[in-house]
PDB file of C-alpha atoms in Angstrom:
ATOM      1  CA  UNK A   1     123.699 123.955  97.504  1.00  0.00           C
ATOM      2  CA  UNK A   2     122.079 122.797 100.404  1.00  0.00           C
ATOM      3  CA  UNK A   3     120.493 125.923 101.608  1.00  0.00           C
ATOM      4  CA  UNK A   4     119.964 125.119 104.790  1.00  0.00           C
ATOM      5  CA  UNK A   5     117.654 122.066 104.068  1.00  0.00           C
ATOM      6  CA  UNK A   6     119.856 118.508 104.402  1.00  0.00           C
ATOM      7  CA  UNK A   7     120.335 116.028 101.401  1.00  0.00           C
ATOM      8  CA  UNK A   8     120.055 112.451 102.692  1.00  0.00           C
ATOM      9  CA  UNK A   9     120.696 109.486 100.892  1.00  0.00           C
ATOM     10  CA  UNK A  10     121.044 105.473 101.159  1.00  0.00           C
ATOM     11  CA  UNK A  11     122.420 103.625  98.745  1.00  0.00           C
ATOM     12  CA  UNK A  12     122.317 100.145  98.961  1.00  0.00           C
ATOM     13  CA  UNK A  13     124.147  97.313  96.372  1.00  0.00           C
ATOM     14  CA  UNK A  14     124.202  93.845  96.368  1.00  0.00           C
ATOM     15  CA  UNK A  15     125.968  91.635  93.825  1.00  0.00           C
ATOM     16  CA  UNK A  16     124.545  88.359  95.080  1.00  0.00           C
ATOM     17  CA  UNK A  17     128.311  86.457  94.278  1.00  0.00           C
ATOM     18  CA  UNK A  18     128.665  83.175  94.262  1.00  0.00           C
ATOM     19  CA  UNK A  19     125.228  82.337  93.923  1.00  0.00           C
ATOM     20  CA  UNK A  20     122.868  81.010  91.027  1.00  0.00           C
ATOM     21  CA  UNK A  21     121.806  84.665  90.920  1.00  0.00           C
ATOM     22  CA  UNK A  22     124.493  86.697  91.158  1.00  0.00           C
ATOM     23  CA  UNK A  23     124.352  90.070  89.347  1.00  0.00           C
ATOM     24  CA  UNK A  24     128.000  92.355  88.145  1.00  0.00           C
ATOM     25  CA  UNK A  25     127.098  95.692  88.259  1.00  0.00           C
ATOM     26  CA  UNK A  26     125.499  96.834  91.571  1.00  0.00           C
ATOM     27  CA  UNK A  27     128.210  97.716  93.431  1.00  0.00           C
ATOM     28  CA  UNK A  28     129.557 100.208  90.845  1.00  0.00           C
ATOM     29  CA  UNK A  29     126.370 101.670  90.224  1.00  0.00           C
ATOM     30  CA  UNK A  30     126.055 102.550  93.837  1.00  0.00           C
ATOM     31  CA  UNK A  31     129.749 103.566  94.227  1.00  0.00           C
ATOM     32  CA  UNK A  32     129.305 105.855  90.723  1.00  0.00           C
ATOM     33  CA  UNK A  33     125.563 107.455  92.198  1.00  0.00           C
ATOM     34  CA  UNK A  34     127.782 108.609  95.351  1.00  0.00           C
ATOM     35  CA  UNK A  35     130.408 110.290  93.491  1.00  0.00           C
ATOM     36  CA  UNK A  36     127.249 111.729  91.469  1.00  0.00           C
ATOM     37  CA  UNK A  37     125.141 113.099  94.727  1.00  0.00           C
ATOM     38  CA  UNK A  38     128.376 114.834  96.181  1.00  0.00           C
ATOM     39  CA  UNK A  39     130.209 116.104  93.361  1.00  0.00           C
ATOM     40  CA  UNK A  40     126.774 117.513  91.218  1.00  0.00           C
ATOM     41  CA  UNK A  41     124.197 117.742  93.453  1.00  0.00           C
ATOM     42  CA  UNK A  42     125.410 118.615  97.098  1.00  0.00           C
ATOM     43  CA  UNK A  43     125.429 115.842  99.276  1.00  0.00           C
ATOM     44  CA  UNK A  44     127.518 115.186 102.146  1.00  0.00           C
ATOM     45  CA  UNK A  45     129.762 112.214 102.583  1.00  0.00           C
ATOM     46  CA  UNK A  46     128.532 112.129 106.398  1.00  0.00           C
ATOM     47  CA  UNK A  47     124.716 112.152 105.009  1.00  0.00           C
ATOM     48  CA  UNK A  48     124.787 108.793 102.839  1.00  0.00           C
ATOM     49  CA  UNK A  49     124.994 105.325 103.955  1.00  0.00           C
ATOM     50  CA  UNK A  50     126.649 102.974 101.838  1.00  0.00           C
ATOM     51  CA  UNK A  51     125.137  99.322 101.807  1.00  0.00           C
ATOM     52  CA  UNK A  52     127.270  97.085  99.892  1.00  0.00           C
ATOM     53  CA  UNK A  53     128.492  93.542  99.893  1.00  0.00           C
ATOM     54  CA  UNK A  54     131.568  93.704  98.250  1.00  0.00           C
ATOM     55  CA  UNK A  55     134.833  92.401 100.420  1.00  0.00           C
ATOM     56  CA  UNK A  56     135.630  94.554 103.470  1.00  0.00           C
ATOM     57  CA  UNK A  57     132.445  96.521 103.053  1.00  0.00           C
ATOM     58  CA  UNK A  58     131.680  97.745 106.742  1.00  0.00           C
ATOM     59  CA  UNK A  59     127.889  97.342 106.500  1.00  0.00           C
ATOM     60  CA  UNK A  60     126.744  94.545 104.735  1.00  0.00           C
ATOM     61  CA  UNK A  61     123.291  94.798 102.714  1.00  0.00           C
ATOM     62  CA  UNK A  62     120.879  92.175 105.112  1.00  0.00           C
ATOM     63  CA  UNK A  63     117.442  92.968 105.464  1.00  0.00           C
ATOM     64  CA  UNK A  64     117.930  94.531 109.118  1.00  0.00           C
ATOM     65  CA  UNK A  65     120.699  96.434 108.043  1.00  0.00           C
ATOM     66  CA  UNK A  66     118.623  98.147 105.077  1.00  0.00           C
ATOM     67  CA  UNK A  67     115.217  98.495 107.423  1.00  0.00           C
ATOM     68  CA  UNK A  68     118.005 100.533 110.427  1.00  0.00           C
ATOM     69  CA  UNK A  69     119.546 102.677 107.603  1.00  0.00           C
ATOM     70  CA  UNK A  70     116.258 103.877 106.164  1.00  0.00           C
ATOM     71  CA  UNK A  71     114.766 103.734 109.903  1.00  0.00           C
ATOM     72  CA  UNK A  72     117.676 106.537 110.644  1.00  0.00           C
ATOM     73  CA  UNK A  73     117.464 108.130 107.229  1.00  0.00           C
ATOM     74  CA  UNK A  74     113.930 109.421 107.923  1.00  0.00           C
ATOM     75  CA  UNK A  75     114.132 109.951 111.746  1.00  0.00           C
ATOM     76  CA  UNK A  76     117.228 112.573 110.522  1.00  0.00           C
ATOM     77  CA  UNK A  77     114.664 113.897 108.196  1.00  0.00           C
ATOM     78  CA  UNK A  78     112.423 117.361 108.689  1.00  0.00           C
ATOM     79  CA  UNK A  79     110.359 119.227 106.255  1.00  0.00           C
ATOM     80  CA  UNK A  80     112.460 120.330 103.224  1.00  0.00           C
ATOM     81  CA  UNK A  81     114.917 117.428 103.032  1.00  0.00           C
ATOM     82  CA  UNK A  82     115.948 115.512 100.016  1.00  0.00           C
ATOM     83  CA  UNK A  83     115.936 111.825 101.000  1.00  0.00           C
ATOM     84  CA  UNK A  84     117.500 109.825  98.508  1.00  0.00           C
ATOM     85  CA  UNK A  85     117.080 105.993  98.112  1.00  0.00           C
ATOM     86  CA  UNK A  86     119.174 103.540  95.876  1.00  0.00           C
ATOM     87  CA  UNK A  87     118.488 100.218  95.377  1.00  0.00           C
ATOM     88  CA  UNK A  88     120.116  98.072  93.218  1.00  0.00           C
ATOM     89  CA  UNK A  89     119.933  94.452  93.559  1.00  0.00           C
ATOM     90  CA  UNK A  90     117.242  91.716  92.672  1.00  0.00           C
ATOM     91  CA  UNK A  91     113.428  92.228  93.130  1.00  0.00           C
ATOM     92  CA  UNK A  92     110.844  89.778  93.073  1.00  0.00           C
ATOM     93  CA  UNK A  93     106.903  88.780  93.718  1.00  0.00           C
ATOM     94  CA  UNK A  94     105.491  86.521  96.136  1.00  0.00           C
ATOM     95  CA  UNK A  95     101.451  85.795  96.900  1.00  0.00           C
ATOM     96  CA  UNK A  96     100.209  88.550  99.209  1.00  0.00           C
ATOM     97  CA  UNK A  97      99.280  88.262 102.703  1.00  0.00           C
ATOM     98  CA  UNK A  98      96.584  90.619 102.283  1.00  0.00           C
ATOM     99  CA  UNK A  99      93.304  89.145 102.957  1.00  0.00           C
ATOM    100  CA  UNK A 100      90.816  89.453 100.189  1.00  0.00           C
ATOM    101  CA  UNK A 101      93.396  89.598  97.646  1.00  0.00           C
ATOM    102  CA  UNK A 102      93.986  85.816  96.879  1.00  0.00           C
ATOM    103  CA  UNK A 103      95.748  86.354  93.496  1.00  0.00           C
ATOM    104  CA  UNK A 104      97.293  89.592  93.780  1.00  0.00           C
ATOM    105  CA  UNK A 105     101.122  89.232  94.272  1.00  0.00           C
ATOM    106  CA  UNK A 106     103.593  91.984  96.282  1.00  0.00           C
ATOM    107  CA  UNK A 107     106.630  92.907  95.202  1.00  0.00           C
ATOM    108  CA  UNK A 108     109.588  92.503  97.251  1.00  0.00           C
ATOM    109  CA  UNK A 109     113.172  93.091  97.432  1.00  0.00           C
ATOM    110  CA  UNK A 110     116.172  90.462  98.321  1.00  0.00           C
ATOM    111  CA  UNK A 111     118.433  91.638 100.487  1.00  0.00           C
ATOM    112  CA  UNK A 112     122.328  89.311 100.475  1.00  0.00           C
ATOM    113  CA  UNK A 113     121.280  87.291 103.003  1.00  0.00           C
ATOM    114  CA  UNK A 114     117.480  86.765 101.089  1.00  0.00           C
ATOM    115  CA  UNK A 115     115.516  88.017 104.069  1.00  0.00           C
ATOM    116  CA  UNK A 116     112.523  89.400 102.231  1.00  0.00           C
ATOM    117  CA  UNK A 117     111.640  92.831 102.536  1.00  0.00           C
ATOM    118  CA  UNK A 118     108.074  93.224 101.362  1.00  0.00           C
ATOM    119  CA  UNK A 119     107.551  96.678 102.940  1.00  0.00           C
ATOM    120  CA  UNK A 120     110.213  99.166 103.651  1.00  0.00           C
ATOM    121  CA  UNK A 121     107.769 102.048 104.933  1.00  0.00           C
ATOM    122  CA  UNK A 122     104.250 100.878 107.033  1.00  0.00           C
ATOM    123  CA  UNK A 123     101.023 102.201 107.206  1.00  0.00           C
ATOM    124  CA  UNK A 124     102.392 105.012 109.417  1.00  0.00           C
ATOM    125  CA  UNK A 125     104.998 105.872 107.323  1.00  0.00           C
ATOM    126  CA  UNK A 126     104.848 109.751 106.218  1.00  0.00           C
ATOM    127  CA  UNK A 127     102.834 109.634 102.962  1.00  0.00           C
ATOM    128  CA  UNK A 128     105.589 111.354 101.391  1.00  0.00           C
ATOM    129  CA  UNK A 129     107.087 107.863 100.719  1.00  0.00           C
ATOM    130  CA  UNK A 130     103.477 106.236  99.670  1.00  0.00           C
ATOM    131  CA  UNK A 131     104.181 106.206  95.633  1.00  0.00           C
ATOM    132  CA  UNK A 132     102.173 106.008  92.497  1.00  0.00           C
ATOM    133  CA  UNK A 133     102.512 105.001  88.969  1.00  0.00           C
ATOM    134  CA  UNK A 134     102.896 107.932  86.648  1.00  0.00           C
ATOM    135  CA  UNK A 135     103.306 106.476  83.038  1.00  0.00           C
ATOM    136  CA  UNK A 136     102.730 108.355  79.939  1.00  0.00           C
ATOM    137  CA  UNK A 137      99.741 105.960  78.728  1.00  0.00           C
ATOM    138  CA  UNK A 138      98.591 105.896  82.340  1.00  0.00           C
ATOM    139  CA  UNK A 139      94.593 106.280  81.946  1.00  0.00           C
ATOM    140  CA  UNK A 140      94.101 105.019  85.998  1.00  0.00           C
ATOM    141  CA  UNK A 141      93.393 108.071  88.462  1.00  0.00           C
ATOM    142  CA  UNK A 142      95.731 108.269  91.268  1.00  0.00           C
ATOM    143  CA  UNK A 143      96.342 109.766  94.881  1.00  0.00           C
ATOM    144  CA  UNK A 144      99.071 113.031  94.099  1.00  0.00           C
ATOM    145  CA  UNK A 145     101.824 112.339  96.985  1.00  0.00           C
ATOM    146  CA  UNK A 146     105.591 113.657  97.474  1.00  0.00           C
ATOM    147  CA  UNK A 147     107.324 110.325  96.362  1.00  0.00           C
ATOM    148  CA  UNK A 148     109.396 109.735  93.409  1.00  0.00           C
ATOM    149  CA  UNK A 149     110.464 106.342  91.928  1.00  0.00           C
ATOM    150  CA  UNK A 150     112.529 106.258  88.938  1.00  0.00           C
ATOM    151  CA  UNK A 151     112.366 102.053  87.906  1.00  0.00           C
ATOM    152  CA  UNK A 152     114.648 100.414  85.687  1.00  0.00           C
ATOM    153  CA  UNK A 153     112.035  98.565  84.507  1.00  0.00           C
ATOM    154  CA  UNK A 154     108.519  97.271  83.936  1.00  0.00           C
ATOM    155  CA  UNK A 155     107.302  94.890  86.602  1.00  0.00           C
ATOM    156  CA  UNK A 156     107.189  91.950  83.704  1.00  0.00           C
ATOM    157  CA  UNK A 157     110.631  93.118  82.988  1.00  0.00           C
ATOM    158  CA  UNK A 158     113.779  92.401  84.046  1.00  0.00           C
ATOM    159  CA  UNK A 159     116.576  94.813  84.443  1.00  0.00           C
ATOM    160  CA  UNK A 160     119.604  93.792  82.382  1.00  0.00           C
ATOM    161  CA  UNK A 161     123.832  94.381  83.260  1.00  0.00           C
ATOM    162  CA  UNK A 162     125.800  96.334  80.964  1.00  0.00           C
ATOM    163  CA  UNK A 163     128.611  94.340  79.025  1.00  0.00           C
ATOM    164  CA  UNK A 164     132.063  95.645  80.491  1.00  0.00           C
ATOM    165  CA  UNK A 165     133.078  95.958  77.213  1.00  0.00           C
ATOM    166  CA  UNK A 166     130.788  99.002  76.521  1.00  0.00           C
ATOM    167  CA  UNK A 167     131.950 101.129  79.966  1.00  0.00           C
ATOM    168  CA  UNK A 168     135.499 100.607  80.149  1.00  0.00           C
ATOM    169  CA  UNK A 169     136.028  97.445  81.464  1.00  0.00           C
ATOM    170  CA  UNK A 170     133.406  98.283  84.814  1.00  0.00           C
ATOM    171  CA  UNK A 171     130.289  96.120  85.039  1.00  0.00           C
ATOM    172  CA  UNK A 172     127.521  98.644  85.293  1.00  0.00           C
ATOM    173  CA  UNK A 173     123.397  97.661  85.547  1.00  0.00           C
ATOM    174  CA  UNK A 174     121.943  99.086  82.544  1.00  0.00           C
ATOM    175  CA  UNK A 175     119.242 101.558  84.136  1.00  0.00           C
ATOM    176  CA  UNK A 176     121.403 102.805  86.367  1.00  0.00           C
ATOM    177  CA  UNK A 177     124.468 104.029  83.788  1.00  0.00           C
ATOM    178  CA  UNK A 178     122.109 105.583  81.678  1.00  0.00           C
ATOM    179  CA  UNK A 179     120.730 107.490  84.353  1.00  0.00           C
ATOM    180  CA  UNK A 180     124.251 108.444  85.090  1.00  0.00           C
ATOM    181  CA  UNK A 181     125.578 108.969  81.151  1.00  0.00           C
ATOM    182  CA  UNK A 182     122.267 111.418  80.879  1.00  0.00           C
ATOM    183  CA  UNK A 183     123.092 113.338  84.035  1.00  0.00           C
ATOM    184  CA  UNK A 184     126.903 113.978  83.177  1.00  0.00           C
ATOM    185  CA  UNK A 185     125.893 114.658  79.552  1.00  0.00           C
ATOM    186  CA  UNK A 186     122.609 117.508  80.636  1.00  0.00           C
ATOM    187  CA  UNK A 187     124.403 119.974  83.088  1.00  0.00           C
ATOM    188  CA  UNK A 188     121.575 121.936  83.810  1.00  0.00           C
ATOM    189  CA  UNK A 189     118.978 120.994  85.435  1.00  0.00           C
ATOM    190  CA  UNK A 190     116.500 118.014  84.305  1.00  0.00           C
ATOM    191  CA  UNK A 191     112.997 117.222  85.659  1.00  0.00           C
ATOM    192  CA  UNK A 192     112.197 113.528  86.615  1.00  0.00           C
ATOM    193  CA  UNK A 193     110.209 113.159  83.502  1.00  0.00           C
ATOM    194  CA  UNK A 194     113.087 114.049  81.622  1.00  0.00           C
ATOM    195  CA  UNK A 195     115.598 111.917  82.856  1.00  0.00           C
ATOM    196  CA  UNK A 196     113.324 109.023  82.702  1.00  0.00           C
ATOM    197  CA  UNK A 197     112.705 109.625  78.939  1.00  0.00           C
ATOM    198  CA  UNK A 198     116.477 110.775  78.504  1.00  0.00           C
ATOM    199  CA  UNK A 199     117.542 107.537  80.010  1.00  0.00           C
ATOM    200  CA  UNK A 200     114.544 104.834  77.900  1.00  0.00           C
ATOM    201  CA  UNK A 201     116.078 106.384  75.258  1.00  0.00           C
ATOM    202  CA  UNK A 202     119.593 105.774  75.834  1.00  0.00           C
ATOM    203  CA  UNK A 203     118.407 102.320  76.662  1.00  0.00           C
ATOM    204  CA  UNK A 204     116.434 101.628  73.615  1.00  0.00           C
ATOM    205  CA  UNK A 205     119.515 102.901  71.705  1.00  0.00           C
ATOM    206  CA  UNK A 206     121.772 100.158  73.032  1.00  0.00           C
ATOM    207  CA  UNK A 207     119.135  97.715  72.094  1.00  0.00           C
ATOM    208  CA  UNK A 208     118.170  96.872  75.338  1.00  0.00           C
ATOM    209  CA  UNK A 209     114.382  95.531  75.810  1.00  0.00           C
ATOM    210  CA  UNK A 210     113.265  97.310  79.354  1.00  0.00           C
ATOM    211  CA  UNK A 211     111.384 100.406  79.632  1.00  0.00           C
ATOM    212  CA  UNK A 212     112.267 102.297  82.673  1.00  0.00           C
ATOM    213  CA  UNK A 213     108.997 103.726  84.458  1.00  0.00           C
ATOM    214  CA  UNK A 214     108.723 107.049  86.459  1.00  0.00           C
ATOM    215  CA  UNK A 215     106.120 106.592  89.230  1.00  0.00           C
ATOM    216  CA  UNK A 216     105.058 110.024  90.999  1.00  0.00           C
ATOM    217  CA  UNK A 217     102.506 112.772  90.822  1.00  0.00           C
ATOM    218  CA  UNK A 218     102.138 114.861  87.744  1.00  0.00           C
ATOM    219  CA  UNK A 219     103.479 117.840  89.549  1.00  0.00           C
ATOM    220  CA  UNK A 220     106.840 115.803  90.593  1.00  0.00           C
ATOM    221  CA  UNK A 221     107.730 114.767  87.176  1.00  0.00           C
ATOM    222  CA  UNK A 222     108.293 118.332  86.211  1.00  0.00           C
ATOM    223  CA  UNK A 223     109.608 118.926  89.110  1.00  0.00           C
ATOM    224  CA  UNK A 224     113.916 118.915  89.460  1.00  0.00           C
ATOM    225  CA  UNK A 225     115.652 115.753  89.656  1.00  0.00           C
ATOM    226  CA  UNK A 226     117.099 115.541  93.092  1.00  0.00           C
ATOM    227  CA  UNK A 227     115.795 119.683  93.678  1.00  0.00           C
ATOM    228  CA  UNK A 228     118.617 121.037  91.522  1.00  0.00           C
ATOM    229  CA  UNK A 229     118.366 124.757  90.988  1.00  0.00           C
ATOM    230  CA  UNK A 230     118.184 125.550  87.697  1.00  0.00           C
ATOM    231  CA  UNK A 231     122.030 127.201  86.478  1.00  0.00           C
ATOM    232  CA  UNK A 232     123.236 124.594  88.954  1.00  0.00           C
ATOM    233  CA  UNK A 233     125.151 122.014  86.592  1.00  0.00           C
ATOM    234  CA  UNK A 234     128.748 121.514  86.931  1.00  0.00           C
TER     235      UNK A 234
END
């Protein structure tokens, strides 16, 4: 499947336990996404790092450990990769350090030992991995670049667990099963636009109140989620 180009992925899950924010589902969703990116779309075991911080877990899910895993990710990468990045785990905002920006506020993700990541790629990062919003009421013009984000959320959303109870007695995060339910029920191949919609929809049919956002240029949304050929489904 690979056709000569590499798949590379990281995924990274952090449960947060035994803390006022600890989260259920992370772990699984990380551990179900890797079964996912070998079994449908191709990806070697040796070509994903697995971040987690469940018991015995041999890499733990700090903030150096994510920065050296994505650091190796995209030294291993050259022109026609797939380079895949999970994260699932808290988010938050905190004032920028930009100057000239005194109310704006940067997003950042908490790693399990709360060493904030604010940026994972710098200014001289490829701009492959410098992303934009693509939303379908979207009226602001954007830069077209090679990322892809698929977001569980809004930013003034949260991202919600699944109830057990509803996935067989596994704690899932809610953005993340759907994602999964739509890919193992859609064989062939889907764009990024359509598993985003696929996947709100699955969302808003469980009653659940976040909209999940696809942020890339018009040409990736149609483009193949993950580069699956089309007839490629299992």
């Amino acid at each position: 499947m690979e056709n000569g180009n590499k798949r590379l992925a990281v995924l990274v899950g952090c449960n947060y336990p035994n803390t006022p924010h600890e989260l259920n589902g992370c772990i699984n969703n990380v551990l179900a996404m890797r079964d996912v990116l070998v079994k449908r779309y191709g990806f070697n075991h040796n070509h994903i790092e697995l971040l987690t911080n469940a018991p015995g877990s041999l890499v733990m899910p700090t903030g150096a450990n994510i920065k050296k895993a994505l650091d190796q990710m995209l030294k291993k990468a050259e022109p026609g990769d797939v380079v895949f990045l999970q994260y699932s785990r808290h988010g938050t905002k905190i004032p920028s350090a930009k100057p000239g920006h005194p109310f704006r506020q940067d997003e950042a993700v908490v790693p399990c030992d709360f060493n904030l990541i604010t940026e994972l790629f710098g200014a001289d990062a490829s701009h492959k991995f410098n992303i934009h919003p693509h939303e379908l009421d979207s009226s602001e013009s954007l830069r077209t670049e090679e990322g892809i984000l698929l977001s569980g959320c809004q930013a003034n959303e949260t991202s919600a667990d699944m109830n057990p109870m509803m996935t067989g007695g596994k704690a899932y995060r809610a953005f993340s099963n759907a994602v999964q339910m739509v890919l193992k029920d859609h064989l062939g191949s889907l764009s990024n636009k359509e598993v985003m919609l696929l996947a709100r929809k699955s969302l808003e049919a469980g009653d659940f109140a976040q909209h999940p956002c696809l942020y890339c240029s018009d040409e990736n949304a149609y483009a193949p989620f993950l580069w699956q050929p089309q007839g490629s489904g299992l």
